[in-house]
């Protein structure tokens, strides 16, 4: 049986992309229905992540006026403020009702042709289908190098992620129910979804350039997502810090013994530089260690508060408009 489909898209200041996005997703849903790949019902869920431009007004208008064939609905969710990409996406996923749910970016960088292949993989038995970039040719060399290094670090500390997969993926209703059982606020969805298990498949695609507007992921946001990825899945950095401390302590002990010996042997050391140097080195290492502890402690603090992962301000749906 072909599944019903929800397409979930987080949108943050995407007024330049929204018109085209709605048109293309509507057309995609119509095509999938026509081909019999999906059944009866398709829904486009647009989550406004506290945009300051006309994004929400455009979503409302789309829900009220966009007319696609019967069975295709547009739903808008307005979050109370900017919660960040991961939580905006989660808000959309949590409201999904279909049997197959595909998440993608608002800037149409994710190739829509891959969606039908994802659905085929789902119908072939996969509960989760990861969209994987065929190449990183369209990236800057800085992004390519840092991405490769990051995947290596994640693998090194035992975090299982699918390389070159961001948040373009299909999840079955069953996989999504499993994700719902994870109330954590320290969110790194691509790692979390991978950790669910279930049978999975990958679909490769070519990542296009943004259709309009600029990236909503400045370097600082990227770094913070990267740290989230490590701290939400591994405590190994804490162990590394312990080891570094231990090794330095051992080294210092040897150094002190050598200094005492040298004094006894009468080799006087006029060691001002070495003392100052080691103070700075140890100070640096200690601060770094405290920083790592702090990262984890901060996350424990946030998790124990059990604050909601996102807050919804308002919702619109196109089928409600039709009724009224
Ligand atoms: N996004 C969001 N909230 C944010 C930042 C980004 O919902 O705080 C959305 C954005 O609208 C887009 C997706 O997340 O749909 C990915 O962002 P972007 O395309 O700017 O990232 P890039 O592709 O440059 O890494
Ligand atoms: Mg993008």
Tab-separated table of C-alpha atoms and ligand atoms in Angstrom:
chain	number	residue	atom	x	y	z
A	1	UNK	CA	0.000	0.000	0.000
A	2	UNK	CA	1.358	3.468	-0.833
A	3	UNK	CA	1.716	5.656	2.288
A	4	UNK	CA	0.270	9.057	3.107
A	5	UNK	CA	2.979	11.737	3.125
A	6	UNK	CA	3.948	14.763	5.214
A	7	UNK	CA	6.694	17.131	4.057
A	8	UNK	CA	8.153	19.055	7.008
A	9	UNK	CA	10.091	22.274	6.431
A	10	UNK	CA	11.581	24.610	9.083
A	11	UNK	CA	11.661	28.210	7.853
A	12	UNK	CA	13.635	31.062	9.382
A	13	UNK	CA	13.491	34.370	7.499
A	14	UNK	CA	12.852	32.576	4.224
A	15	UNK	CA	10.493	35.062	2.541
A	16	UNK	CA	12.648	34.992	-0.587
A	17	UNK	CA	12.262	31.207	-0.935
A	18	UNK	CA	8.730	30.608	0.282
A	19	UNK	CA	6.756	31.244	-2.900
A	20	UNK	CA	8.835	28.823	-4.911
A	21	UNK	CA	8.980	26.349	-2.037
A	22	UNK	CA	5.196	26.074	-1.754
A	23	UNK	CA	4.781	25.782	-5.532
A	24	UNK	CA	7.398	23.062	-5.850
A	25	UNK	CA	6.229	21.042	-2.845
A	26	UNK	CA	2.618	21.285	-4.042
A	27	UNK	CA	3.648	20.151	-7.502
A	28	UNK	CA	5.754	17.350	-6.037
A	29	UNK	CA	2.806	16.091	-3.957
A	30	UNK	CA	0.545	16.167	-7.023
A	31	UNK	CA	3.102	14.231	-9.034
A	32	UNK	CA	3.544	11.591	-6.314
A	33	UNK	CA	-0.233	11.197	-6.009
A	34	UNK	CA	-0.603	10.918	-9.776
A	35	UNK	CA	2.102	8.274	-9.942
A	36	UNK	CA	0.427	6.335	-7.170
A	37	UNK	CA	3.576	6.500	-5.005
A	38	UNK	CA	1.599	8.024	-2.161
A	39	UNK	CA	-2.029	7.535	-1.252
A	40	UNK	CA	-4.954	9.840	-0.665
A	41	UNK	CA	-3.381	12.550	1.372
A	42	UNK	CA	-0.284	14.747	1.324
A	43	UNK	CA	0.556	17.603	3.619
A	44	UNK	CA	3.176	20.326	3.589
A	45	UNK	CA	4.042	21.416	7.147
A	46	UNK	CA	5.814	24.785	7.247
A	47	UNK	CA	7.282	25.754	10.625
A	48	UNK	CA	8.051	29.426	11.105
A	49	UNK	CA	10.976	29.556	13.535
A	50	UNK	CA	10.347	33.080	14.863
A	51	UNK	CA	11.146	34.868	11.619
A	52	UNK	CA	11.356	38.649	11.626
A	53	UNK	CA	10.486	39.034	7.936
A	54	UNK	CA	7.250	38.202	6.095
A	55	UNK	CA	7.734	34.412	6.353
A	56	UNK	CA	4.720	33.810	8.621
A	57	UNK	CA	2.391	36.065	6.617
A	58	UNK	CA	3.415	34.171	3.492
A	59	UNK	CA	2.787	30.806	5.165
A	60	UNK	CA	-0.671	31.981	6.277
A	61	UNK	CA	-1.471	33.204	2.795
A	62	UNK	CA	-0.259	29.954	1.280
A	63	UNK	CA	-2.454	27.936	3.662
A	64	UNK	CA	-5.451	30.099	2.791
A	65	UNK	CA	-5.029	30.552	-0.940
A	66	UNK	CA	-2.770	27.905	-2.443
A	67	UNK	CA	-4.942	25.539	-4.401
A	68	UNK	CA	-3.555	22.189	-5.316
A	69	UNK	CA	-5.547	19.107	-6.146
A	70	UNK	CA	-7.797	17.578	-3.477
A	71	UNK	CA	-6.012	15.783	-0.700
A	72	UNK	CA	-3.074	18.204	-0.602
A	73	UNK	CA	-3.033	20.397	2.447
A	74	UNK	CA	-0.745	23.127	3.721
A	75	UNK	CA	-0.235	23.529	7.432
A	76	UNK	CA	1.614	26.390	9.097
A	77	UNK	CA	3.058	26.334	12.616
A	78	UNK	CA	4.363	29.544	14.144
A	79	UNK	CA	6.800	29.062	17.001
A	80	UNK	CA	6.739	31.632	19.780
A	81	UNK	CA	10.308	32.770	18.977
A	82	UNK	CA	13.425	31.559	17.213
A	83	UNK	CA	14.200	28.130	18.663
A	84	UNK	CA	16.898	27.126	16.166
A	85	UNK	CA	16.754	24.767	13.196
A	86	UNK	CA	16.791	21.490	15.141
A	87	UNK	CA	13.890	22.369	17.410
A	88	UNK	CA	11.884	23.967	14.616
A	89	UNK	CA	12.276	20.753	12.662
A	90	UNK	CA	11.301	18.727	15.717
A	91	UNK	CA	8.165	20.868	16.172
A	92	UNK	CA	7.161	20.037	12.600
A	93	UNK	CA	7.916	16.341	13.035
A	94	UNK	CA	5.906	16.172	16.251
A	95	UNK	CA	2.834	17.448	14.457
A	96	UNK	CA	3.180	15.004	11.576
A	97	UNK	CA	0.366	12.498	11.139
A	98	UNK	CA	1.216	10.702	7.912
A	99	UNK	CA	2.700	7.239	7.476
A	100	UNK	CA	5.842	8.605	5.817
A	101	UNK	CA	7.380	11.917	6.846
A	102	UNK	CA	10.091	13.687	4.856
A	103	UNK	CA	12.048	16.615	6.328
A	104	UNK	CA	13.834	19.113	4.109
A	105	UNK	CA	15.222	22.659	4.013
A	106	UNK	CA	13.249	25.692	2.900
A	107	UNK	CA	15.921	26.866	0.461
A	108	UNK	CA	15.304	23.930	-1.924
A	109	UNK	CA	18.925	22.774	-1.678
A	110	UNK	CA	17.615	19.257	-1.177
A	111	UNK	CA	16.783	17.600	-4.481
A	112	UNK	CA	13.028	16.949	-4.607
A	113	UNK	CA	13.531	14.155	-7.159
A	114	UNK	CA	15.127	12.157	-4.327
A	115	UNK	CA	11.811	12.119	-2.438
A	116	UNK	CA	10.236	9.593	-4.783
A	117	UNK	CA	13.294	7.352	-4.388
A	118	UNK	CA	12.969	7.726	-0.602
A	119	UNK	CA	9.354	6.607	-0.816
A	120	UNK	CA	10.375	3.640	-2.951
A	121	UNK	CA	12.953	2.666	-0.311
A	122	UNK	CA	10.283	3.044	2.385
A	123	UNK	CA	7.928	0.797	0.457
A	124	UNK	CA	10.825	-1.619	0.093
A	125	UNK	CA	10.875	-1.949	3.886
A	126	UNK	CA	13.109	0.857	5.222
A	127	UNK	CA	11.781	2.688	8.290
A	128	UNK	CA	14.316	5.506	7.881
A	129	UNK	CA	15.794	6.725	4.593
A	130	UNK	CA	18.806	9.051	4.802
A	131	UNK	CA	19.420	11.586	2.051
A	132	UNK	CA	23.174	11.579	1.447
A	133	UNK	CA	25.023	14.141	-0.633
A	134	UNK	CA	26.721	12.637	-3.652
A	135	UNK	CA	29.543	15.174	-3.424
A	136	UNK	CA	30.553	18.303	-1.577
A	137	UNK	CA	31.683	20.027	-4.757
A	138	UNK	CA	29.308	22.960	-4.200
A	139	UNK	CA	30.805	23.689	-0.736
A	140	UNK	CA	33.635	26.078	0.042
A	141	UNK	CA	36.929	24.319	0.737
A	142	UNK	CA	36.711	25.546	4.348
A	143	UNK	CA	33.354	23.792	4.817
A	144	UNK	CA	34.619	20.653	3.084
A	145	UNK	CA	37.696	20.376	5.287
A	146	UNK	CA	35.908	21.174	8.546
A	147	UNK	CA	33.070	18.768	7.703
A	148	UNK	CA	35.499	15.945	7.014
A	149	UNK	CA	37.428	16.633	10.223
A	150	UNK	CA	34.175	16.771	12.179
A	151	UNK	CA	32.923	13.410	10.898
A	152	UNK	CA	36.290	11.944	11.796
A	153	UNK	CA	36.066	13.330	15.347
A	154	UNK	CA	32.511	12.015	15.740
A	155	UNK	CA	33.568	8.572	14.578
A	156	UNK	CA	36.643	8.703	16.809
A	157	UNK	CA	34.588	9.287	19.945
A	158	UNK	CA	32.051	6.672	18.963
A	159	UNK	CA	29.137	8.778	17.682
A	160	UNK	CA	27.389	7.010	14.832
A	161	UNK	CA	26.317	9.398	12.078
A	162	UNK	CA	25.762	8.926	8.369
A	163	UNK	CA	28.495	10.938	6.632
A	164	UNK	CA	27.271	13.792	4.415
A	165	UNK	CA	23.715	13.416	5.631
A	166	UNK	CA	22.126	16.518	7.124
A	167	UNK	CA	18.408	16.629	7.863
A	168	UNK	CA	16.975	15.538	4.514
A	169	UNK	CA	15.397	12.218	5.391
A	170	UNK	CA	12.275	10.114	5.410
A	171	UNK	CA	10.973	8.578	8.619
A	172	UNK	CA	8.147	6.115	9.017
A	173	UNK	CA	5.417	6.646	11.557
A	174	UNK	CA	7.025	3.930	13.688
A	175	UNK	CA	10.472	5.593	13.653
A	176	UNK	CA	8.905	8.935	14.473
A	177	UNK	CA	7.043	7.448	17.432
A	178	UNK	CA	10.424	6.226	18.702
A	179	UNK	CA	11.877	9.722	18.257
A	180	UNK	CA	8.961	11.175	20.207
A	181	UNK	CA	10.032	9.088	23.183
A	182	UNK	CA	13.232	11.202	23.438
A	183	UNK	CA	12.407	14.350	25.394
A	184	UNK	CA	15.941	15.785	25.321
A	185	UNK	CA	16.566	19.463	24.695
A	186	UNK	CA	20.224	18.899	23.783
A	187	UNK	CA	19.159	18.100	20.222
A	188	UNK	CA	21.259	16.691	17.395
A	189	UNK	CA	18.617	15.069	15.247
A	190	UNK	CA	20.864	13.420	12.694
A	191	UNK	CA	22.628	11.517	15.469
A	192	UNK	CA	19.456	10.832	17.427
A	193	UNK	CA	17.587	9.427	14.423
A	194	UNK	CA	20.573	7.229	13.586
A	195	UNK	CA	20.659	5.928	17.154
A	196	UNK	CA	17.037	4.724	16.916
A	197	UNK	CA	18.061	1.736	14.876
A	198	UNK	CA	15.358	0.170	12.629
A	199	UNK	CA	16.000	-0.892	9.077
A	200	UNK	CA	17.339	2.013	7.051
A	201	UNK	CA	18.402	2.903	3.530
A	202	UNK	CA	20.278	5.754	1.911
A	203	UNK	CA	19.439	7.757	-1.176
A	204	UNK	CA	22.129	9.933	-2.753
A	205	UNK	CA	21.365	13.306	-4.267
A	206	UNK	CA	23.129	16.361	-5.608
A	207	UNK	CA	22.821	19.352	-3.348
A	208	UNK	CA	21.850	22.474	-5.254
A	209	UNK	CA	22.592	26.074	-4.379
A	210	UNK	CA	20.116	28.028	-2.279
A	211	UNK	CA	17.303	29.261	-4.575
A	212	UNK	CA	17.232	32.641	-2.824
A	213	UNK	CA	18.267	34.428	0.364
A	214	UNK	CA	21.344	33.746	2.459
A	215	UNK	CA	22.370	30.972	4.827
A	216	UNK	CA	20.712	30.967	8.252
A	217	UNK	CA	23.645	28.989	9.644
A	218	UNK	CA	26.464	31.415	10.455
A	219	UNK	CA	29.749	29.958	11.685
A	220	UNK	CA	28.775	30.386	15.351
A	221	UNK	CA	25.565	28.370	14.834
A	222	UNK	CA	27.517	25.680	13.006
A	223	UNK	CA	30.054	25.421	15.842
A	224	UNK	CA	27.293	25.213	18.406
A	225	UNK	CA	25.543	22.422	16.453
A	226	UNK	CA	28.880	20.626	16.187
A	227	UNK	CA	29.407	20.817	19.977
A	228	UNK	CA	25.819	19.674	20.501
A	229	UNK	CA	26.547	16.670	18.293
A	230	UNK	CA	29.479	15.619	20.450
A	231	UNK	CA	28.110	16.372	23.901
A	232	UNK	CA	24.674	14.875	23.300
A	233	UNK	CA	26.114	11.501	22.346
A	234	UNK	CA	29.437	10.959	24.027
A	235	UNK	CA	31.066	11.502	27.380
A	236	UNK	CA	34.420	10.451	26.013
A	237	UNK	CA	35.838	13.998	25.950
A	238	UNK	CA	35.551	13.932	29.762
A	239	UNK	CA	37.671	10.800	29.830
A	240	UNK	CA	40.217	12.362	27.470
A	241	UNK	CA	40.447	15.344	29.791
A	242	UNK	CA	41.096	13.024	32.724
A	243	UNK	CA	43.823	11.296	30.748
A	244	UNK	CA	45.442	14.543	29.683
A	245	UNK	CA	45.449	15.669	33.336
A	246	UNK	CA	46.947	12.380	34.432
A	247	UNK	CA	49.677	12.445	31.795
A	248	UNK	CA	50.608	16.023	32.653
A	249	UNK	CA	50.714	15.187	36.359
A	250	UNK	CA	52.973	12.212	35.621
A	251	UNK	CA	55.210	14.339	33.447
A	252	UNK	CA	55.446	17.048	36.134
A	253	UNK	CA	56.386	14.456	38.743
A	254	UNK	CA	59.241	13.261	36.545
A	255	UNK	CA	60.238	16.859	35.949
A	256	UNK	CA	60.362	17.618	39.705
A	257	UNK	CA	62.462	14.521	40.373
A	258	UNK	CA	64.853	15.593	37.640
A	259	UNK	CA	65.044	19.124	39.105
A	260	UNK	CA	65.863	17.775	42.585
A	261	UNK	CA	68.488	15.495	41.114
A	262	UNK	CA	70.015	18.318	39.134
A	263	UNK	CA	70.138	20.474	42.285
A	264	UNK	CA	71.887	17.684	44.223
A	265	UNK	CA	74.369	17.188	41.404
A	266	UNK	CA	75.053	20.900	41.469
A	267	UNK	CA	73.783	21.662	37.985
A	268	UNK	CA	72.027	24.901	38.833
A	269	UNK	CA	69.146	25.797	36.644
A	270	UNK	CA	68.422	29.445	36.073
A	271	UNK	CA	64.958	28.325	35.012
A	272	UNK	CA	62.715	31.345	35.009
A	273	UNK	CA	61.367	30.729	31.522
A	274	UNK	CA	60.624	27.072	32.122
A	275	UNK	CA	58.690	27.845	35.310
A	276	UNK	CA	56.629	30.586	33.740
A	277	UNK	CA	56.090	28.419	30.664
A	278	UNK	CA	54.795	25.488	32.621
A	279	UNK	CA	52.482	27.707	34.674
A	280	UNK	CA	50.876	29.014	31.496
A	281	UNK	CA	50.681	25.553	29.985
A	282	UNK	CA	49.074	24.038	33.068
A	283	UNK	CA	46.733	27.020	33.403
A	284	UNK	CA	45.634	26.553	29.826
A	285	UNK	CA	45.097	22.838	30.185
A	286	UNK	CA	43.121	23.352	33.389
A	287	UNK	CA	40.892	25.987	31.846
A	288	UNK	CA	40.274	23.760	28.832
A	289	UNK	CA	39.347	20.892	31.127
A	290	UNK	CA	37.014	23.135	33.105
A	291	UNK	CA	35.451	24.264	29.861
A	292	UNK	CA	34.720	20.688	28.812
A	293	UNK	CA	33.217	19.932	32.224
A	294	UNK	CA	31.215	23.131	31.958
A	295	UNK	CA	29.762	22.104	28.587
A	296	UNK	CA	28.423	18.892	30.059
A	297	UNK	CA	27.319	20.459	33.318
A	298	UNK	CA	25.418	23.133	31.415
A	299	UNK	CA	23.626	20.477	29.420
A	300	UNK	CA	22.756	18.483	32.510
A	301	UNK	CA	21.329	21.686	33.961
A	302	UNK	CA	19.170	22.281	30.910
A	303	UNK	CA	17.971	18.677	30.711
A	304	UNK	CA	17.032	18.520	34.392
A	305	UNK	CA	14.829	21.568	34.005
A	306	UNK	CA	12.732	19.577	31.541
A	307	UNK	CA	11.632	22.689	29.736
A	308	UNK	CA	9.588	22.142	26.579
A	309	UNK	CA	11.697	21.713	23.448
A	310	UNK	CA	9.652	24.342	21.585
A	311	UNK	CA	6.581	26.532	22.074
A	312	UNK	CA	3.882	26.966	19.452
A	313	UNK	CA	2.216	30.344	19.089
A	314	UNK	CA	-0.259	29.678	16.312
A	315	UNK	CA	-1.291	27.141	13.671
A	316	UNK	CA	-3.107	27.391	10.349
A	317	UNK	CA	-4.297	24.616	8.055
A	318	UNK	CA	-5.661	24.864	4.579
A	319	UNK	CA	-8.446	22.298	5.100
A	320	UNK	CA	-9.871	24.309	8.022
A	321	UNK	CA	-10.084	27.314	5.750
A	322	UNK	CA	-12.028	25.310	3.244
A	323	UNK	CA	-14.533	24.320	5.913
A	324	UNK	CA	-15.163	27.848	7.192
B	1	LIG	N1	16.518	27.387	10.037
B	1	LIG	C1	15.604	27.487	11.089
B	1	LIG	N2	15.976	28.152	12.232
B	1	LIG	C2	17.214	28.708	12.397
B	1	LIG	C3	18.149	28.571	11.320
B	1	LIG	C4	17.775	27.905	10.168
B	1	LIG	O1	14.481	26.989	10.983
B	1	LIG	O2	17.475	29.288	13.441
B	1	LIG	C5	16.121	26.679	8.801
B	1	LIG	C6	16.282	27.447	7.508
B	1	LIG	O3	15.170	28.262	7.239
B	1	LIG	C7	16.438	26.323	6.495
B	1	LIG	C8	17.166	25.245	7.292
B	1	LIG	O4	16.964	25.566	8.663
B	1	LIG	O5	15.200	25.798	6.065
B	1	LIG	C9	18.643	25.150	6.971
B	1	LIG	O6	19.241	26.418	7.056
B	1	LIG	P1	20.210	26.980	5.923
B	1	LIG	O7	19.717	26.545	4.582
B	1	LIG	O8	20.355	28.452	6.100
B	1	LIG	O9	21.553	26.242	6.284
B	1	LIG	P2	22.736	25.839	5.272
B	1	LIG	O10	22.092	25.069	4.150
B	1	LIG	O11	23.331	27.117	4.813
B	1	LIG	O12	23.655	25.007	6.102
B	2	LIG	MG1	20.545	25.595	3.064
